[in-house]
Amino acid sequence: EVQLVESGGDLVQPGGSLRLSCAASGFTFSNYWMTWVRQAPGKGLEWVANIKPGGNEKYYVDSVKGRFTISRDDAKNSVFLQMDSLRTEDTAVYYCVRLERSGYFEYWGQGTLVTVSS
Amino acid sequence: DIQMTQSPSTLSASVGDRVTITCRASQGVGVWLAWYQQKPGKAPKLLIYKVSSLQSGVPSRFSGSGSGREFTLTISSLQPDDFASYYCQQSNSYPYTLGQGTKLEIK
């Protein structure tokens, strides 16, 4: 059974940093692109970033470029999202997602809440 | 960036109704269009991928169609479990983008 378990969400002040983690199991992690998708309270879904197996290819939504960094450890079946220079508009539930070859989001974690507030 | 626009934003319907949600892309997305269902407090669930392919385990009352820039999600006979929010998503090009969502409410 595919499982994705996020952790690391917290309350942080504007300008602060946070690192999200996602532990994957139930599939061959090193074969799959991984994704972070977020959802602000009461709002829609927003794709944040993708990372290729091995980590040498990454893509980001413009609003987080230069502030967020996606990475992975294929040996530990984990993907991460380092979030720096956080803004209040980054407040959201962040979902870890397994990306399928056609670019759709097949398996989702339960989400972790990041709140950016003073 | 490709903008995805869903209509309507809110839809009121009754159990047994046939409903259709439309998703329009600002430019062509080929076959790279997916649909998701989300219930309050839960992670989204994949329903349809590549425009019309039904995800394993999803009831056959859900179907997708369309091409180019206009796509539809149809629920042939609404069931109580179907009242939720629905999102379309394109993966034709980066950045991946999603529609703003359609909330399906009980009439």
mmCIF file of C-alpha atoms in Angstrom:
data_model
loop_
_atom_site.group_PDB
_atom_site.id
_atom_site.type_symbol
_atom_site.label_atom_id
_atom_site.label_comp_id
_atom_site.label_asym_id
_atom_site.label_seq_id
_atom_site.Cartn_x
_atom_site.Cartn_y
_atom_site.Cartn_z
ATOM 1 C CA GLU A 1 0.000 0.000 0.000
ATOM 2 C CA VAL A 2 1.357 3.396 -0.977
ATOM 3 C CA GLN A 3 1.779 5.693 2.012
ATOM 4 C CA LEU A 4 3.001 9.259 2.166
ATOM 5 C CA VAL A 5 3.409 10.828 5.590
ATOM 6 C CA GLU A 6 4.241 14.514 5.898
ATOM 7 C CA SER A 7 5.735 16.198 8.928
ATOM 8 C CA GLY A 8 7.292 19.497 9.909
ATOM 9 C CA GLY A 9 4.351 21.866 9.687
ATOM 10 C CA ASP A 10 4.303 24.557 12.369
ATOM 11 C CA LEU A 11 3.598 28.166 13.239
ATOM 12 C CA VAL A 12 6.412 30.429 12.034
ATOM 13 C CA GLN A 13 6.889 34.163 11.853
ATOM 14 C CA PRO A 14 7.086 36.020 8.532
ATOM 15 C CA GLY A 15 10.624 35.861 7.203
ATOM 16 C CA GLY A 16 11.272 32.597 8.986
ATOM 17 C CA SER A 17 12.153 29.142 7.689
ATOM 18 C CA LEU A 18 10.664 25.683 7.905
ATOM 19 C CA ARG A 19 11.548 22.283 6.499
ATOM 20 C CA LEU A 20 8.828 19.838 5.562
ATOM 21 C CA SER A 21 9.515 16.131 5.238
ATOM 22 C CA CYS A 22 7.600 13.358 3.556
ATOM 23 C CA ALA A 23 8.276 9.686 4.257
ATOM 24 C CA ALA A 24 7.189 7.347 1.472
ATOM 25 C CA SER A 25 6.526 3.629 1.589
ATOM 26 C CA GLY A 26 4.789 0.903 -0.362
ATOM 27 C CA PHE A 27 6.456 1.587 -3.713
ATOM 28 C CA THR A 28 9.882 1.928 -5.314
ATOM 29 C CA PHE A 29 10.481 5.554 -4.383
ATOM 30 C CA SER A 30 13.511 6.013 -6.624
ATOM 31 C CA ASN A 31 11.374 5.387 -9.726
ATOM 32 C CA TYR A 32 8.955 8.272 -9.212
ATOM 33 C CA TRP A 33 8.847 12.022 -9.499
ATOM 34 C CA MET A 34 7.529 13.611 -6.320
ATOM 35 C CA THR A 35 5.479 16.754 -5.837
ATOM 36 C CA TRP A 36 4.334 19.245 -3.231
ATOM 37 C CA VAL A 37 0.863 20.750 -3.571
ATOM 38 C CA ARG A 38 -0.580 23.291 -1.154
ATOM 39 C CA GLN A 39 -3.992 24.604 -0.172
ATOM 40 C CA ALA A 40 -4.524 27.867 1.671
ATOM 41 C CA PRO A 41 -7.377 27.868 4.196
ATOM 42 C CA GLY A 42 -10.699 27.872 2.361
ATOM 43 C CA LYS A 43 -8.975 28.134 -1.022
ATOM 44 C CA GLY A 44 -8.167 25.902 -3.965
ATOM 45 C CA LEU A 45 -5.219 23.663 -4.702
ATOM 46 C CA GLU A 46 -1.897 25.024 -5.936
ATOM 47 C CA TRP A 47 0.986 23.001 -7.355
ATOM 48 C CA VAL A 48 4.258 24.064 -5.675
ATOM 49 C CA ALA A 49 7.173 21.955 -6.931
ATOM 50 C CA ASN A 50 8.257 18.724 -8.643
ATOM 51 C CA ILE A 51 11.467 16.736 -8.351
ATOM 52 C CA LYS A 52 12.782 13.970 -10.590
ATOM 53 C CA PRO A 53 14.239 10.712 -9.262
ATOM 54 C CA GLY A 54 17.842 11.397 -8.331
ATOM 55 C CA GLY A 55 17.016 15.061 -7.746
ATOM 56 C CA ASN A 56 18.750 16.602 -10.764
ATOM 57 C CA GLU A 57 15.626 18.140 -12.270
ATOM 58 C CA LYS A 58 13.247 20.400 -10.347
ATOM 59 C CA TYR A 59 10.408 22.754 -11.158
ATOM 60 C CA TYR A 60 8.686 25.415 -9.073
ATOM 61 C CA VAL A 61 5.694 27.717 -9.209
ATOM 62 C CA ASP A 62 6.872 31.291 -9.700
ATOM 63 C CA SER A 63 5.615 32.476 -6.311
ATOM 64 C CA VAL A 64 8.118 30.250 -4.433
ATOM 65 C CA LYS A 65 11.130 30.384 -6.761
ATOM 66 C CA GLY A 66 14.228 31.498 -4.903
ATOM 67 C CA ARG A 67 12.573 30.877 -1.517
ATOM 68 C CA PHE A 68 11.631 27.180 -1.515
ATOM 69 C CA THR A 69 13.865 24.232 -2.349
ATOM 70 C CA ILE A 70 12.613 20.732 -3.054
ATOM 71 C CA SER A 71 15.024 17.857 -2.468
ATOM 72 C CA ARG A 72 14.944 14.118 -1.952
ATOM 73 C CA ASP A 73 16.887 11.252 -0.431
ATOM 74 C CA ASP A 74 16.185 8.167 -2.511
ATOM 75 C CA ALA A 75 18.082 5.962 -0.049
ATOM 76 C CA LYS A 76 15.719 7.044 2.732
ATOM 77 C CA ASN A 77 12.548 7.201 0.626
ATOM 78 C CA SER A 78 12.001 10.806 1.575
ATOM 79 C CA VAL A 79 11.268 14.118 -0.063
ATOM 80 C CA PHE A 80 11.690 17.512 1.532
ATOM 81 C CA LEU A 81 10.595 21.094 1.083
ATOM 82 C CA GLN A 82 12.881 23.741 2.548
ATOM 83 C CA MET A 83 10.897 26.951 2.896
ATOM 84 C CA ASP A 84 12.781 30.194 3.525
ATOM 85 C CA SER A 85 11.698 33.830 3.655
ATOM 86 C CA LEU A 86 8.194 32.692 4.492
ATOM 87 C CA ARG A 87 5.300 35.042 3.876
ATOM 88 C CA THR A 88 1.810 35.126 5.317
ATOM 89 C CA GLU A 89 0.485 34.003 1.930
ATOM 90 C CA ASP A 90 2.439 30.746 2.282
ATOM 91 C CA THR A 91 0.023 29.702 5.023
ATOM 92 C CA ALA A 92 -1.513 26.454 3.800
ATOM 93 C CA VAL A 93 -1.814 22.736 4.173
ATOM 94 C CA TYR A 94 1.091 21.205 2.248
ATOM 95 C CA TYR A 95 0.528 17.838 0.618
ATOM 96 C CA CYS A 96 3.224 15.411 -0.490
ATOM 97 C CA VAL A 97 2.148 13.700 -3.710
ATOM 98 C CA ARG A 98 3.453 10.951 -5.948
ATOM 99 C CA LEU A 99 3.507 12.135 -9.514
ATOM 100 C CA GLU A 100 2.513 9.807 -12.323
ATOM 101 C CA ARG A 101 4.167 9.874 -15.754
ATOM 102 C CA SER A 102 1.311 11.792 -17.304
ATOM 103 C CA GLY A 103 1.770 14.490 -14.702
ATOM 104 C CA TYR A 104 -1.229 13.730 -12.566
ATOM 105 C CA PHE A 105 -1.312 13.374 -8.796
ATOM 106 C CA GLU A 106 -2.200 9.810 -7.943
ATOM 107 C CA TYR A 107 -1.277 9.342 -4.282
ATOM 108 C CA TRP A 108 -1.531 12.037 -1.613
ATOM 109 C CA GLY A 109 -0.359 12.328 1.962
ATOM 110 C CA GLN A 110 -2.657 13.595 4.688
ATOM 111 C CA GLY A 111 -1.075 17.057 4.622
ATOM 112 C CA THR A 112 0.809 19.179 7.136
ATOM 113 C CA LEU A 113 -0.256 22.690 8.161
ATOM 114 C CA VAL A 114 2.126 25.606 7.835
ATOM 115 C CA THR A 115 0.991 28.848 9.445
ATOM 116 C CA VAL A 116 2.976 32.018 8.831
ATOM 117 C CA SER A 117 1.920 34.689 11.276
ATOM 118 C CA SER A 118 3.373 37.135 13.743
ATOM 119 C CA ASP B 1 1.209 30.013 -17.706
ATOM 120 C CA ILE B 2 -1.916 28.062 -18.646
ATOM 121 C CA GLN B 3 -4.944 29.305 -16.746
ATOM 122 C CA MET B 4 -7.650 26.760 -15.918
ATOM 123 C CA THR B 5 -11.174 28.094 -15.408
ATOM 124 C CA GLN B 6 -13.929 25.917 -14.022
ATOM 125 C CA SER B 7 -17.643 26.540 -14.241
ATOM 126 C CA PRO B 8 -19.767 26.751 -12.331
ATOM 127 C CA SER B 9 -18.012 27.623 -9.076
ATOM 128 C CA THR B 10 -20.926 26.226 -7.113
ATOM 129 C CA LEU B 11 -23.507 23.708 -8.256
ATOM 130 C CA SER B 12 -26.633 22.696 -6.373
ATOM 131 C CA ALA B 13 -28.085 19.344 -7.339
ATOM 132 C CA SER B 14 -30.109 16.442 -5.988
ATOM 133 C CA VAL B 15 -29.365 12.765 -5.564
ATOM 134 C CA GLY B 16 -29.946 11.050 -8.879
ATOM 135 C CA ASP B 17 -29.243 14.135 -10.997
ATOM 136 C CA ARG B 18 -26.830 14.138 -13.915
ATOM 137 C CA VAL B 19 -24.291 16.937 -13.500
ATOM 138 C CA THR B 20 -21.550 18.352 -15.645
ATOM 139 C CA ILE B 21 -18.605 20.511 -14.631
ATOM 140 C CA THR B 22 -16.637 22.358 -17.282
ATOM 141 C CA CYS B 23 -12.950 23.220 -17.310
ATOM 142 C CA ARG B 24 -11.522 25.618 -19.883
ATOM 143 C CA ALA B 25 -7.819 26.091 -20.492
ATOM 144 C CA SER B 26 -6.313 29.358 -21.720
ATOM 145 C CA GLN B 27 -4.368 27.329 -24.265
ATOM 146 C CA GLY B 28 -4.356 23.765 -25.481
ATOM 147 C CA VAL B 29 -3.320 21.073 -23.018
ATOM 148 C CA GLY B 30 -3.499 18.030 -25.289
ATOM 149 C CA VAL B 31 -4.623 15.000 -23.292
ATOM 150 C CA TRP B 32 -2.908 16.102 -20.097
ATOM 151 C CA LEU B 33 -5.984 16.855 -18.056
ATOM 152 C CA ALA B 34 -7.011 15.290 -14.745
ATOM 153 C CA TRP B 35 -9.918 15.656 -12.313
ATOM 154 C CA TYR B 36 -9.897 15.390 -8.517
ATOM 155 C CA GLN B 37 -12.520 15.175 -5.806
ATOM 156 C CA GLN B 38 -11.935 16.672 -2.387
ATOM 157 C CA LYS B 39 -14.043 16.409 0.748
ATOM 158 C CA PRO B 40 -13.668 18.825 3.678
ATOM 159 C CA GLY B 41 -10.573 18.147 5.762
ATOM 160 C CA LYS B 42 -9.346 15.406 3.438
ATOM 161 C CA ALA B 43 -6.701 15.096 0.766
ATOM 162 C CA PRO B 44 -7.912 15.210 -2.831
ATOM 163 C CA LYS B 45 -8.625 11.984 -4.657
ATOM 164 C CA LEU B 46 -7.807 11.325 -8.311
ATOM 165 C CA LEU B 47 -10.901 10.553 -10.387
ATOM 166 C CA ILE B 48 -9.940 10.916 -14.047
ATOM 167 C CA TYR B 49 -6.599 11.239 -15.847
ATOM 168 C CA LYS B 50 -5.614 11.833 -19.468
ATOM 169 C CA VAL B 51 -9.026 13.453 -20.068
ATOM 170 C CA SER B 52 -11.145 10.326 -19.893
ATOM 171 C CA SER B 53 -9.309 7.470 -18.158
ATOM 172 C CA LEU B 54 -11.081 6.377 -14.999
ATOM 173 C CA GLN B 55 -8.806 5.851 -12.025
ATOM 174 C CA SER B 56 -8.960 2.380 -10.532
ATOM 175 C CA GLY B 57 -11.674 2.065 -7.910
ATOM 176 C CA VAL B 58 -13.611 5.142 -9.040
ATOM 177 C CA PRO B 59 -17.286 4.431 -9.779
ATOM 178 C CA SER B 60 -18.282 4.306 -13.419
ATOM 179 C CA ARG B 61 -20.844 7.082 -12.923
ATOM 180 C CA PHE B 62 -17.868 9.446 -13.234
ATOM 181 C CA SER B 63 -16.653 10.207 -16.740
ATOM 182 C CA GLY B 64 -14.460 12.754 -18.457
ATOM 183 C CA SER B 65 -14.391 14.099 -21.959
ATOM 184 C CA GLY B 66 -13.130 16.946 -24.086
ATOM 185 C CA SER B 67 -10.146 17.998 -26.108
ATOM 186 C CA GLY B 68 -7.845 20.901 -26.693
ATOM 187 C CA ARG B 69 -9.056 23.640 -24.380
ATOM 188 C CA GLU B 70 -12.460 22.490 -23.132
ATOM 189 C CA PHE B 71 -13.114 19.535 -20.893
ATOM 190 C CA THR B 72 -15.988 18.175 -18.855
ATOM 191 C CA LEU B 73 -16.480 15.972 -15.835
ATOM 192 C CA THR B 74 -19.857 14.270 -15.764
ATOM 193 C CA ILE B 75 -21.505 12.415 -12.904
ATOM 194 C CA SER B 76 -24.312 10.386 -14.441
ATOM 195 C CA SER B 77 -26.421 9.879 -11.304
ATOM 196 C CA LEU B 78 -25.408 11.767 -8.180
ATOM 197 C CA GLN B 79 -24.961 9.762 -5.015
ATOM 198 C CA PRO B 80 -24.821 11.194 -1.477
ATOM 199 C CA ASP B 81 -21.075 10.514 -1.341
ATOM 200 C CA ASP B 82 -20.465 12.742 -4.389
ATOM 201 C CA PHE B 83 -21.179 16.055 -2.676
ATOM 202 C CA ALA B 84 -17.702 17.535 -2.532
ATOM 203 C CA SER B 85 -15.392 19.941 -4.351
ATOM 204 C CA TYR B 86 -13.920 19.103 -7.748
ATOM 205 C CA TYR B 87 -10.762 20.386 -9.425
ATOM 206 C CA CYS B 88 -9.283 20.051 -12.895
ATOM 207 C CA GLN B 89 -5.517 20.091 -13.453
ATOM 208 C CA GLN B 90 -3.291 20.401 -16.514
ATOM 209 C CA SER B 91 0.138 18.831 -16.834
ATOM 210 C CA ASN B 92 0.826 19.825 -20.425
ATOM 211 C CA SER B 93 3.396 22.400 -19.368
ATOM 212 C CA TYR B 94 4.995 23.965 -16.338
ATOM 213 C CA PRO B 95 3.795 25.409 -14.090
ATOM 214 C CA TYR B 96 1.159 22.774 -13.527
ATOM 215 C CA THR B 97 -2.080 24.608 -12.849
ATOM 216 C CA LEU B 98 -5.459 23.719 -11.390
ATOM 217 C CA GLY B 99 -8.904 25.197 -11.731
ATOM 218 C CA GLN B 100 -10.345 27.218 -8.872
ATOM 219 C CA GLY B 101 -12.699 24.390 -7.950
ATOM 220 C CA THR B 102 -16.388 23.577 -8.183
ATOM 221 C CA LYS B 103 -18.337 22.953 -5.002
ATOM 222 C CA LEU B 104 -21.159 20.482 -5.504
ATOM 223 C CA GLU B 105 -23.873 21.053 -2.934
ATOM 224 C CA ILE B 106 -27.065 19.267 -2.039
ATOM 225 C CA LYS B 107 -30.169 21.073 -3.324
#
